[in-house]
JSON list of C-alpha atoms in Angstrom, two decimals:
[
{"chain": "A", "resi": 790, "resn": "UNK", "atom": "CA", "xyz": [67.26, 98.94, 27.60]},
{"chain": "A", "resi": 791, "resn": "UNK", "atom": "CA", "xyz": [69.04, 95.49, 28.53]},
{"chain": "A", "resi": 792, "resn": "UNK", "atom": "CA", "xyz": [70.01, 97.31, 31.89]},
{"chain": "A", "resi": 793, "resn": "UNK", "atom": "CA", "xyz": [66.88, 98.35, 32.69]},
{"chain": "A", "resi": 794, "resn": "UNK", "atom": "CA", "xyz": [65.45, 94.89, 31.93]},
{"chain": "A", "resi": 795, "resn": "UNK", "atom": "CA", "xyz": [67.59, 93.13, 33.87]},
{"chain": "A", "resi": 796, "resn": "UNK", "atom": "CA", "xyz": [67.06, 94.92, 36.85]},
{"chain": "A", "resi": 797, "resn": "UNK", "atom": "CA", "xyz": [63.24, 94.69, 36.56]},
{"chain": "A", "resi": 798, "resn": "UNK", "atom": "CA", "xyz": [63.88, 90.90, 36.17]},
{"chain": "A", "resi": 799, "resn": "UNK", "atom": "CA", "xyz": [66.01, 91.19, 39.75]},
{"chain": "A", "resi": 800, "resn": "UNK", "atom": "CA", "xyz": [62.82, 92.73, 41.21]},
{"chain": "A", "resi": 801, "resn": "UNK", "atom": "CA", "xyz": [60.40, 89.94, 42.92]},
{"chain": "A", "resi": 802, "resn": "UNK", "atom": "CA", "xyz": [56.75, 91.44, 43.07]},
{"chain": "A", "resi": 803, "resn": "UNK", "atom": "CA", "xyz": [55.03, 90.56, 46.56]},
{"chain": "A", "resi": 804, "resn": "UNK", "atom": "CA", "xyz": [51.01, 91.03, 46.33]},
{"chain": "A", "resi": 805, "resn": "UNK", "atom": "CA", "xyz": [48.78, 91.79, 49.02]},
{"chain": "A", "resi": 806, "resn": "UNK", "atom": "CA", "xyz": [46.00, 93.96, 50.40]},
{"chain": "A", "resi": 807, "resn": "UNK", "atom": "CA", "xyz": [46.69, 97.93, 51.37]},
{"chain": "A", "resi": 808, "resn": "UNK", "atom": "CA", "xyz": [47.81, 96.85, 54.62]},
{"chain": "A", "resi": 809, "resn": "UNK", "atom": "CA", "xyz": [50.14, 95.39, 56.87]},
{"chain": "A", "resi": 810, "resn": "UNK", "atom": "CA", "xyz": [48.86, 92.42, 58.32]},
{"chain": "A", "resi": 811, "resn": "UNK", "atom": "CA", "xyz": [50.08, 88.72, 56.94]},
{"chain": "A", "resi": 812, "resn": "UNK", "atom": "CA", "xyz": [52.28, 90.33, 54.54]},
{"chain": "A", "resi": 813, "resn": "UNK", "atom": "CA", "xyz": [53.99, 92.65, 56.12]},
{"chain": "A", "resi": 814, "resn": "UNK", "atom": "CA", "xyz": [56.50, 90.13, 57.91]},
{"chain": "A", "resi": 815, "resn": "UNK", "atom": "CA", "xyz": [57.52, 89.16, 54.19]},
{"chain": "A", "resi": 816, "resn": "UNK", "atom": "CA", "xyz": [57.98, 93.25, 53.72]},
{"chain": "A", "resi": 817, "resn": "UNK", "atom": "CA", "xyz": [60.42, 93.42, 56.93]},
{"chain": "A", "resi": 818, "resn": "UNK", "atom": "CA", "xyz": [62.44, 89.99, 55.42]},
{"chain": "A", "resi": 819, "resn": "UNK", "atom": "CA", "xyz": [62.33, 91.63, 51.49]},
{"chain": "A", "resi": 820, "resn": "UNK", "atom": "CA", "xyz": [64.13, 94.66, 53.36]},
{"chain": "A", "resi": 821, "resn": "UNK", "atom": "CA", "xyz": [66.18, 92.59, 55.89]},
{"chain": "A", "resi": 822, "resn": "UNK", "atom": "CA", "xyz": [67.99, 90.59, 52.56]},
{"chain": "A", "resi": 823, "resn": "UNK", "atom": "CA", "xyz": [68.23, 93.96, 50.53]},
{"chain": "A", "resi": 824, "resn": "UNK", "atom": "CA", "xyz": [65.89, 92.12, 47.67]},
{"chain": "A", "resi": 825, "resn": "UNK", "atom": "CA", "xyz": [64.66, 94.59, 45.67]},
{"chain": "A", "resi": 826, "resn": "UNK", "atom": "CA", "xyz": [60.57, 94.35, 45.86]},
{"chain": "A", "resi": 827, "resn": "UNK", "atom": "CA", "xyz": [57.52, 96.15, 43.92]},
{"chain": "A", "resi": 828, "resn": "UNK", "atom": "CA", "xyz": [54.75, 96.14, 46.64]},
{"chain": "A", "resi": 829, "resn": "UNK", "atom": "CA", "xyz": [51.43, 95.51, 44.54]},
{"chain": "A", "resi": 830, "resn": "UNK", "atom": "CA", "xyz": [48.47, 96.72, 46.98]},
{"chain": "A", "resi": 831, "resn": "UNK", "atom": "CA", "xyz": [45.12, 95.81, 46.18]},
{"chain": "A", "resi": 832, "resn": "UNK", "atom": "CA", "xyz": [42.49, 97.98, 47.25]},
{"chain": "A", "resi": 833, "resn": "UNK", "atom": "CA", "xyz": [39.34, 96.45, 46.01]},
{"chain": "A", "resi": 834, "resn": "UNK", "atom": "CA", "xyz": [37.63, 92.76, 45.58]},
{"chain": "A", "resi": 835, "resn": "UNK", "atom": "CA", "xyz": [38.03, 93.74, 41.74]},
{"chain": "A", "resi": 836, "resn": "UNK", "atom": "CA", "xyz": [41.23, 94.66, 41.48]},
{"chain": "A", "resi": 837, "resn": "UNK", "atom": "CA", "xyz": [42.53, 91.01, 42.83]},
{"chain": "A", "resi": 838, "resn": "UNK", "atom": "CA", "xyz": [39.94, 89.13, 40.85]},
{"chain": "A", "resi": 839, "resn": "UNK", "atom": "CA", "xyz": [40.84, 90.41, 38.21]},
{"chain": "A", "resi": 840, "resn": "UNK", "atom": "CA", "xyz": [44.65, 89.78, 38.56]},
{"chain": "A", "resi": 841, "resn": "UNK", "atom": "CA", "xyz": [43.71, 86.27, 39.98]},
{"chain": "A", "resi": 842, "resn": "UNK", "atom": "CA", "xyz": [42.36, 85.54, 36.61]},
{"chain": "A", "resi": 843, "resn": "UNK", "atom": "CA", "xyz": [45.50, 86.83, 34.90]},
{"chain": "A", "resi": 844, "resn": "UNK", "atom": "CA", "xyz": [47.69, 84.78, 37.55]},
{"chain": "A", "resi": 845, "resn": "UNK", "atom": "CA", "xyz": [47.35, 81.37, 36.27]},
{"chain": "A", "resi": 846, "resn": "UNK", "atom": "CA", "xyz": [48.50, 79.48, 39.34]},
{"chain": "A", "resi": 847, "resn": "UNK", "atom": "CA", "xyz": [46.52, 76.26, 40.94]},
{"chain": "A", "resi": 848, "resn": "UNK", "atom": "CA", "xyz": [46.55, 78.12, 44.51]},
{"chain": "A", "resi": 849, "resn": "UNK", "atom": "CA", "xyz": [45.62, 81.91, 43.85]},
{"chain": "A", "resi": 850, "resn": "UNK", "atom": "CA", "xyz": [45.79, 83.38, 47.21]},
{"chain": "A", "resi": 851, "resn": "UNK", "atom": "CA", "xyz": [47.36, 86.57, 48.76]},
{"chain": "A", "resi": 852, "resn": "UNK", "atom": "CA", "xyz": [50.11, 87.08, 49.66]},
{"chain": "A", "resi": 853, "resn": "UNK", "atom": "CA", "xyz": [51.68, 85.61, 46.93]},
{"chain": "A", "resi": 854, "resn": "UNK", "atom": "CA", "xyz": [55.41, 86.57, 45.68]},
{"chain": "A", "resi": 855, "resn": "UNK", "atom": "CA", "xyz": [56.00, 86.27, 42.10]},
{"chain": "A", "resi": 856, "resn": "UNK", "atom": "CA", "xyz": [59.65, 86.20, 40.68]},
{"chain": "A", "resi": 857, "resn": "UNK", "atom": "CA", "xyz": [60.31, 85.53, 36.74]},
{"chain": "A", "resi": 858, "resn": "UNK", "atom": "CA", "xyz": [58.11, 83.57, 36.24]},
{"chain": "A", "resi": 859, "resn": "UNK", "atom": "CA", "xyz": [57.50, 81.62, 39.21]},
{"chain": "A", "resi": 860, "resn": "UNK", "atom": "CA", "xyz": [54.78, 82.31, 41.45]},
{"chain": "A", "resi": 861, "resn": "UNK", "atom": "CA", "xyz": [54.48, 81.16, 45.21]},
{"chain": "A", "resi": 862, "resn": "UNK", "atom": "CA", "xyz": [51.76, 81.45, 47.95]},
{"chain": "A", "resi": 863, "resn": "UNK", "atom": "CA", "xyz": [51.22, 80.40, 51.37]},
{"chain": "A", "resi": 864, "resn": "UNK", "atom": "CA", "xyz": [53.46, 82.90, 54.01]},
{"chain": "A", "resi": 865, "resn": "UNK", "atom": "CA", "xyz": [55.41, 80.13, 55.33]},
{"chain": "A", "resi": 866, "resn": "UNK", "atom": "CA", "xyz": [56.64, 79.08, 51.25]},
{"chain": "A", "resi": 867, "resn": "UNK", "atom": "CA", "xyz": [57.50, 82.70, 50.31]},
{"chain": "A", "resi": 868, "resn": "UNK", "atom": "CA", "xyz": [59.44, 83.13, 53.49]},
{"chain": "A", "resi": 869, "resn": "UNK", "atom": "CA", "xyz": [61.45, 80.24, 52.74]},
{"chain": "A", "resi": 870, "resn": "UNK", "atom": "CA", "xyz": [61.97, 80.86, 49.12]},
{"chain": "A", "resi": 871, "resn": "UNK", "atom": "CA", "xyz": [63.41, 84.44, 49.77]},
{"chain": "A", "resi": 872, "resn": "UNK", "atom": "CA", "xyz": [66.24, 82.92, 52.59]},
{"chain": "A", "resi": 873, "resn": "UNK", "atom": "CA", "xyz": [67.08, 80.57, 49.90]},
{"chain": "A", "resi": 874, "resn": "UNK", "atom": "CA", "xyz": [66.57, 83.00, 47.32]},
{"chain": "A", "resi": 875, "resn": "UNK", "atom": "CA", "xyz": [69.35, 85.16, 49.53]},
{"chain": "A", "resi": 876, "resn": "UNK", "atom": "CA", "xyz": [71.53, 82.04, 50.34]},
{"chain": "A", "resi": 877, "resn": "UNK", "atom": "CA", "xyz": [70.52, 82.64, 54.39]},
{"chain": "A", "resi": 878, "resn": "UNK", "atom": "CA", "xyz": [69.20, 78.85, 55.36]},
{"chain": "A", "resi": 879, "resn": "UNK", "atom": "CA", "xyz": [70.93, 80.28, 58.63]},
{"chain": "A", "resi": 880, "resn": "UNK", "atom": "CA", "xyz": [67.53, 81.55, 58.92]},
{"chain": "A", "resi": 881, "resn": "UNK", "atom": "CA", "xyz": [66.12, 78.57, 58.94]},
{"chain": "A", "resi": 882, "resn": "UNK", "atom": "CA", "xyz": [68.20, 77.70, 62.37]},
{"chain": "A", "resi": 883, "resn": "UNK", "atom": "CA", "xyz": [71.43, 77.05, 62.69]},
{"chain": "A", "resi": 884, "resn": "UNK", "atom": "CA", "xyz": [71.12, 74.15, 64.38]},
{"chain": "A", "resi": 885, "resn": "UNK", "atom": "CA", "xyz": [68.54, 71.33, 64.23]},
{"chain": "A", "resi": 886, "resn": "UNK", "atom": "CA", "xyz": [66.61, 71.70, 67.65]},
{"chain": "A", "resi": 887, "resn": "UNK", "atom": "CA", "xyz": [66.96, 76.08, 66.60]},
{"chain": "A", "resi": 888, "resn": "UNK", "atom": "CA", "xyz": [64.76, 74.67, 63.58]},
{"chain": "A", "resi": 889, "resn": "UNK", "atom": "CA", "xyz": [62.87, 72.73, 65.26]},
{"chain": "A", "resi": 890, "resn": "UNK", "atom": "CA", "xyz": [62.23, 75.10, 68.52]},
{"chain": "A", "resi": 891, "resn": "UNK", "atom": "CA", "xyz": [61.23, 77.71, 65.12]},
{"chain": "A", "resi": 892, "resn": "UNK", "atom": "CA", "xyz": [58.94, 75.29, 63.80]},
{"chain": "A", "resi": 893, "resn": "UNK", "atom": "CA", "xyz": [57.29, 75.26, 67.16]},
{"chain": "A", "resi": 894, "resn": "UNK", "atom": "CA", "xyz": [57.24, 79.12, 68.10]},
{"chain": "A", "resi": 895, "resn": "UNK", "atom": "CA", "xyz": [55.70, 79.49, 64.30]},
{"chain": "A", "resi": 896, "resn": "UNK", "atom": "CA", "xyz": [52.74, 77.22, 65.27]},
{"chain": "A", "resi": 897, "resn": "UNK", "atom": "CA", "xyz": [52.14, 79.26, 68.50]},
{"chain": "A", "resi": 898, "resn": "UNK", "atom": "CA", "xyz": [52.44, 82.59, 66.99]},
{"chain": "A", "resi": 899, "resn": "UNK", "atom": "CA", "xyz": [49.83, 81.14, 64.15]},
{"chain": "A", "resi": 900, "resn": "UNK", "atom": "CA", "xyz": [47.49, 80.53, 67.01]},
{"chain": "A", "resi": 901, "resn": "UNK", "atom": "CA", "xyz": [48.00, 84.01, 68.54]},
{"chain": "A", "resi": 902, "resn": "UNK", "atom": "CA", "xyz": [47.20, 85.90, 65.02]},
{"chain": "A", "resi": 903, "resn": "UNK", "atom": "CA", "xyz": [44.40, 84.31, 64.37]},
{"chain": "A", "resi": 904, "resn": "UNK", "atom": "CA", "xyz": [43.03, 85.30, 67.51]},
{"chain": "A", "resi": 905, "resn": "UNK", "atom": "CA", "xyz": [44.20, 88.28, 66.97]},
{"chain": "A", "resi": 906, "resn": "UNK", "atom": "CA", "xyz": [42.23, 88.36, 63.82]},
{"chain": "A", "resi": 907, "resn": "UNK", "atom": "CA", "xyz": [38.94, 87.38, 65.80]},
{"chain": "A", "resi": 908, "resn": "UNK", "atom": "CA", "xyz": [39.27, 90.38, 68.12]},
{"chain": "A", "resi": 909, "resn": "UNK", "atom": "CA", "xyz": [39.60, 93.00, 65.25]},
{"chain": "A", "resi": 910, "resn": "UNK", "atom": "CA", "xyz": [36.92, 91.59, 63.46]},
{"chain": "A", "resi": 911, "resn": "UNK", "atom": "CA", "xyz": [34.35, 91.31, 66.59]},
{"chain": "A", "resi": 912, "resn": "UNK", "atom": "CA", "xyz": [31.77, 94.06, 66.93]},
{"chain": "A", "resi": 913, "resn": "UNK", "atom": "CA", "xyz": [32.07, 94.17, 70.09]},
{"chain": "A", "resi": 914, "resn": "UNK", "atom": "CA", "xyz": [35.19, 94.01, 70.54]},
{"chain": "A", "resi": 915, "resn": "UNK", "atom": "CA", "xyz": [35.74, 97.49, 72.18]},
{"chain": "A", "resi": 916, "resn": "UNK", "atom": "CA", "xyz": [33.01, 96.29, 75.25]},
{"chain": "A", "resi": 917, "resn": "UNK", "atom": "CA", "xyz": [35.23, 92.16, 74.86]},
{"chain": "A", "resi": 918, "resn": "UNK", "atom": "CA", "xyz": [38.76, 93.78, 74.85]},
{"chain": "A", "resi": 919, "resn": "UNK", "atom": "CA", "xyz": [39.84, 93.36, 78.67]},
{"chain": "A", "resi": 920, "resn": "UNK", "atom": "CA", "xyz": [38.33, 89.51, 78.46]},
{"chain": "A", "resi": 921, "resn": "UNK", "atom": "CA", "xyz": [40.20, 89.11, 75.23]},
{"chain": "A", "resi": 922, "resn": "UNK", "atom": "CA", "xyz": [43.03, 89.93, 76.96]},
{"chain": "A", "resi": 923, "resn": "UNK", "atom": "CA", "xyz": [42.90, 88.08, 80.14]},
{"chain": "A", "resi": 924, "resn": "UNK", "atom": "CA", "xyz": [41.71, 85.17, 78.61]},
{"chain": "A", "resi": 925, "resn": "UNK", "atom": "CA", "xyz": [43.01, 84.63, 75.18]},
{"chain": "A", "resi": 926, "resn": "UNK", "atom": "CA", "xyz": [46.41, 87.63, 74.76]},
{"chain": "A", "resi": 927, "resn": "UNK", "atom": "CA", "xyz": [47.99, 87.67, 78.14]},
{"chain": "A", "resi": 928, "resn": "UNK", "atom": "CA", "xyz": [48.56, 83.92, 78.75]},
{"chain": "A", "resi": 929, "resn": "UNK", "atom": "CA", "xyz": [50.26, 83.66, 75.50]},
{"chain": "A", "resi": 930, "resn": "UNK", "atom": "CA", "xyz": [52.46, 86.59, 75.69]},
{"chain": "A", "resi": 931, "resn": "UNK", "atom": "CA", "xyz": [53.39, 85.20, 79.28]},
{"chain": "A", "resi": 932, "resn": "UNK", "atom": "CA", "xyz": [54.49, 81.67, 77.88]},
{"chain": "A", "resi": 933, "resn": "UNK", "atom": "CA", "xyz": [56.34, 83.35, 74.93]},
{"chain": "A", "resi": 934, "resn": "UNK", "atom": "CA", "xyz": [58.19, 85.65, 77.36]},
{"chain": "A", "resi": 935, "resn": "UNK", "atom": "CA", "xyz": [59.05, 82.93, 79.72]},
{"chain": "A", "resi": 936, "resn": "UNK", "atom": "CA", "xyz": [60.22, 80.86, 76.71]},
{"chain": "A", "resi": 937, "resn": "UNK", "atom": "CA", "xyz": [62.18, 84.40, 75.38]},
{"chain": "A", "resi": 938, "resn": "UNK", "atom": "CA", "xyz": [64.17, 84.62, 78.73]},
{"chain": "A", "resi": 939, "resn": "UNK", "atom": "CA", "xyz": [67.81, 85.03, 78.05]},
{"chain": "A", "resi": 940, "resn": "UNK", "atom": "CA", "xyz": [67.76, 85.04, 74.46]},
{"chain": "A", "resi": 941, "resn": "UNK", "atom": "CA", "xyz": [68.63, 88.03, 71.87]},
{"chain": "A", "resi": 942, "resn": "UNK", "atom": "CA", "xyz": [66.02, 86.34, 69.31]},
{"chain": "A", "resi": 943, "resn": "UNK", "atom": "CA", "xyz": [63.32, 84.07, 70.50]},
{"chain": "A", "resi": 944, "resn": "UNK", "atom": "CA", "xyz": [65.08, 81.13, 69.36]},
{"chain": "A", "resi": 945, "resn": "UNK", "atom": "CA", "xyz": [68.67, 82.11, 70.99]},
{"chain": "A", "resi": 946, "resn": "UNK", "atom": "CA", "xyz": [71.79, 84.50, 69.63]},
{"chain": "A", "resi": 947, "resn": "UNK", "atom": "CA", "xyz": [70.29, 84.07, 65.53]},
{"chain": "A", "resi": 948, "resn": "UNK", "atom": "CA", "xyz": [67.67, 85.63, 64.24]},
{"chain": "A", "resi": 949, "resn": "UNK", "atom": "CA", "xyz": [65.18, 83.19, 62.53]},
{"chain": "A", "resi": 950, "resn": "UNK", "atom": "CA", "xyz": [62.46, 83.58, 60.31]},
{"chain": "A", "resi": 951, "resn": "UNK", "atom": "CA", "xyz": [60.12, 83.50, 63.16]},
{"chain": "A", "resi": 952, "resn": "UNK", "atom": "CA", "xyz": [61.47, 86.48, 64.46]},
{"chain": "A", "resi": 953, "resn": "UNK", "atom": "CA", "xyz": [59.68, 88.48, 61.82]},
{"chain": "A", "resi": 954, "resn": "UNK", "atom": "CA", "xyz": [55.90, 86.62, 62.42]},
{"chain": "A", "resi": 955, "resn": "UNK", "atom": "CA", "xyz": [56.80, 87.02, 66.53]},
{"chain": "A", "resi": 956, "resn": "UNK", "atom": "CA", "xyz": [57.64, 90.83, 65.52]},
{"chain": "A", "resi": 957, "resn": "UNK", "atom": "CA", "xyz": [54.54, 91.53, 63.71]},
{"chain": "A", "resi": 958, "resn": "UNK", "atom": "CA", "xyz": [52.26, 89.98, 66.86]},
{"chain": "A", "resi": 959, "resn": "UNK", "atom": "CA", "xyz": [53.62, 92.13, 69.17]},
{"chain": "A", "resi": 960, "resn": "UNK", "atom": "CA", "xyz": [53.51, 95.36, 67.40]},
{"chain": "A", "resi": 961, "resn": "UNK", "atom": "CA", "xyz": [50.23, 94.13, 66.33]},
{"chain": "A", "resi": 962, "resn": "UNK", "atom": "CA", "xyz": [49.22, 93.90, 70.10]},
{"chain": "A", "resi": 963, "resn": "UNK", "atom": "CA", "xyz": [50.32, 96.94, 71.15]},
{"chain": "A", "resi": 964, "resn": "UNK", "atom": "CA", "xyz": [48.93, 98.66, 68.74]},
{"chain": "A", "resi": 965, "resn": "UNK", "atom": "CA", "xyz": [45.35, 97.32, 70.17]},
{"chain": "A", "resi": 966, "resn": "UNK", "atom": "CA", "xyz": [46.61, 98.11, 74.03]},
{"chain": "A", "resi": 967, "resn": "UNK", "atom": "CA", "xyz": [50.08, 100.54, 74.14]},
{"chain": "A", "resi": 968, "resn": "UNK", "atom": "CA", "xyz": [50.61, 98.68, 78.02]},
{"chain": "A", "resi": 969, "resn": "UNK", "atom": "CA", "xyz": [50.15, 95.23, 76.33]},
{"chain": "A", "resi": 970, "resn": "UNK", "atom": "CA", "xyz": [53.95, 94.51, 76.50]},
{"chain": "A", "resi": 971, "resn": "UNK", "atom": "CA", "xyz": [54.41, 96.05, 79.97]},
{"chain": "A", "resi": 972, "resn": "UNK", "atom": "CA", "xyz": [54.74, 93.28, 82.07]},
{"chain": "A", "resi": 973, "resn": "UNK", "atom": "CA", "xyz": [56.56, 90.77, 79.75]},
{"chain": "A", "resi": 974, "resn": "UNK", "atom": "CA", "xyz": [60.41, 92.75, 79.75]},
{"chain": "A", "resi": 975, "resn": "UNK", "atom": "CA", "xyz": [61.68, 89.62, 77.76]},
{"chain": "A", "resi": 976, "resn": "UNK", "atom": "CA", "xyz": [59.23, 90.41, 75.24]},
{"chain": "A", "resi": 977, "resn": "UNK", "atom": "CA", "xyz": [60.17, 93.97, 74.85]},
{"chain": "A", "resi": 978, "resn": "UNK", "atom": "CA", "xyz": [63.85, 93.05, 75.13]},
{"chain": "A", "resi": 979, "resn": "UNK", "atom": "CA", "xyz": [63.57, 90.75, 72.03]},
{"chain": "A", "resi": 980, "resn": "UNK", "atom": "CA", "xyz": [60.72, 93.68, 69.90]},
{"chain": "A", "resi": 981, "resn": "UNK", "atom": "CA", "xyz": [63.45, 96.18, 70.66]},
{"chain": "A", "resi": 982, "resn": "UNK", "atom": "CA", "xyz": [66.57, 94.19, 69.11]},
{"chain": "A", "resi": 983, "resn": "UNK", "atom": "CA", "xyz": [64.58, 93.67, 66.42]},
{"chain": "A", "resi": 984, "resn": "UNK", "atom": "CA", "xyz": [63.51, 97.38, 65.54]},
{"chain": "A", "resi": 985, "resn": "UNK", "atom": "CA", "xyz": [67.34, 98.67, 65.86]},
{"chain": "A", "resi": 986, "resn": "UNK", "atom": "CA", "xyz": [68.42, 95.83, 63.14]},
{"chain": "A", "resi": 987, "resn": "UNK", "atom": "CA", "xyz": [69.60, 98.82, 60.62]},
{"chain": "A", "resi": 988, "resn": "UNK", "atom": "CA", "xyz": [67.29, 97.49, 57.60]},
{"chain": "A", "resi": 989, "resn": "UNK", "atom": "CA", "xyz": [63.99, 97.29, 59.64]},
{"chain": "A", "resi": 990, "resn": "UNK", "atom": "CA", "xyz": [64.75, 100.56, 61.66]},
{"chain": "A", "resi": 991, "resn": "UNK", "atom": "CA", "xyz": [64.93, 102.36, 58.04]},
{"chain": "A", "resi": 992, "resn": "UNK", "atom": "CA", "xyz": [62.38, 100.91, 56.79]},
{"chain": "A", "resi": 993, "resn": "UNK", "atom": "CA", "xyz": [60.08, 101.70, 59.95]},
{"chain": "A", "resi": 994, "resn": "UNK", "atom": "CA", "xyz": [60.98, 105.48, 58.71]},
{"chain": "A", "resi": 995, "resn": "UNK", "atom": "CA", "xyz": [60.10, 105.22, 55.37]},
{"chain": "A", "resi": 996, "resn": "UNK", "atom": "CA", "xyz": [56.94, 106.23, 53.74]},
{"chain": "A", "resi": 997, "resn": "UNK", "atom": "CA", "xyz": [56.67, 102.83, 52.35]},
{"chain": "A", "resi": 998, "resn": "UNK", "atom": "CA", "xyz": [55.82, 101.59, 56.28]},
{"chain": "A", "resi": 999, "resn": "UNK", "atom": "CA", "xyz": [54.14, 105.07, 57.35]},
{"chain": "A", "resi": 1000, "resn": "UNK", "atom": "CA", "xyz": [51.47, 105.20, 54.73]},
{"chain": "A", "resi": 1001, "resn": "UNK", "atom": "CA", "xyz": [50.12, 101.57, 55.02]},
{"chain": "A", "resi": 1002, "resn": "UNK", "atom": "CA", "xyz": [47.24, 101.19, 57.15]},
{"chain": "A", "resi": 1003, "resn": "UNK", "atom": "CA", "xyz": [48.23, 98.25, 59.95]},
{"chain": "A", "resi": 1004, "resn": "UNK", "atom": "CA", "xyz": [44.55, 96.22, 59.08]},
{"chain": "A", "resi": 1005, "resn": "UNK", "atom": "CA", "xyz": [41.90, 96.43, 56.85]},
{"chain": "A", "resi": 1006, "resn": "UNK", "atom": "CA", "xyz": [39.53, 99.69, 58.14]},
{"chain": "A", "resi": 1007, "resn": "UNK", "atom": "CA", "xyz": [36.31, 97.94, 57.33]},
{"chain": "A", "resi": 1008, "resn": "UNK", "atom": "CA", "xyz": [37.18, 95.49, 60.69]},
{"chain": "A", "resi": 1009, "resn": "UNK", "atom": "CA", "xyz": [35.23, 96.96, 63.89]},
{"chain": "A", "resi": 1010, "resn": "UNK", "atom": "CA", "xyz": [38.63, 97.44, 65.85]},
{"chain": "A", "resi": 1011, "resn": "UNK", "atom": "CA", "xyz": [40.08, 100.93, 64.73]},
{"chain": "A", "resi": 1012, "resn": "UNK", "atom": "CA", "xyz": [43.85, 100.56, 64.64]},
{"chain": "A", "resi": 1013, "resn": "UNK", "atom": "CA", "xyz": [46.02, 104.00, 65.10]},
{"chain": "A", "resi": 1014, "resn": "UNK", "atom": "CA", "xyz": [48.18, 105.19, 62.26]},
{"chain": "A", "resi": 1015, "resn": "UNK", "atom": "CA", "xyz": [51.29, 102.66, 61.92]}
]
């Protein structure tokens, strides 16, 4: 029906892997602006190359978000697309130094995930995890929650898009070490306003968060259930 058509055409599709991992900040935002979202999970190597091939876009890469019949990749592009897409370039920063403090904290928490990423994929990572940590994890968490103190979000009183990257880190983290937030309060302060926003805290509850594994389970580092 027309009906039915038109609200399929209202529905973006965001693409990924059967985890969390870099899309699942772009999950939390899709839920934040109530846009309505089909979550296409790839499970194998085939099942992507083969919808690559069907794609027809220059930059094939996941995540990618496609809406109508435009198609976007890169994390940082679908991000802004959907706070345009939801008229929210509050999100952005309201302000020109909040966008250009975001800009900054985005670059840092970039830096953070992708050692993040070399942990869980290290073999040894079990015997490395304590020199991981006081090496590479703790002194960033320490300048993030000295640059978090005072503020609701990091950036101040608004919530940014960063907040959703920062978000995923530190549940990330703890997830490798349940004590990894301990000692940074402004850190937990700023996780914890961010899990009672009434979208994210229902979606944390939902099956759609519950049954998707936080990273892929062929990495040495065995995450817990999400």
């Amino acid at each position: 029906s027309d009906v039915y058509k038109r609200q399929m055409e209202d529905t973006v599709v965001l693409a990924y892997w059967h985890i969390q991992s870099f899309a699942e900040p772009l999950r939390m935002l899709l839920e934040y602006l109530h846009i309505k979202y089909e979550d296409k999970a790839f499970h194998t190597d085939e099942e992507w190359a083969a919808d690559k091939k069907a794609l027809n876009f220059p930059f094939p890469n996941l995540p990618y978000l496609k809406d109508g019949d435009k198609v976007l990749c890169e994390s940082e592009a679908i991000g802004y697309y959907l706070a345009f897409k939801a008229k929210r370039i509050d999100l952005f920063g309201t302000t020109e130094d909040e966008r250009v403090q975001a800009t900054m904290v985005r670059g840092v928490l970039a830096d953070f995930y992708r050692d993040i990423g070399q942990f869980v994929w290290n073999p040894n990572c079990a015997t490395d995890q304590p020199k991981v940590f006081e090496e590479k994890f703790n002194p960033r968490l320490k300048r993030l929650n000295d640059f978090a103190a005072g503020k609701k979000h990091i950036i101040g009183d608004n919530i940014n898009l960063v907040d959703f990257l920062l978000y995923q880190v530190l549940y990330t983290v703890r997830k490798i070490d349940a004590k990894a937030l301990d000692a940074y309060p402004n850190l937990q302060a700023i996780a914890q306003t961010f899990e009672n926003i009434p979208e994210i805290k229902a979606y944390h509850e939902s099956d759609r968060f519950k049954s998707r594994p936080i990273y892929d389970d062929e990495a040495p580092f065995k995450f817990p259930a999400p």
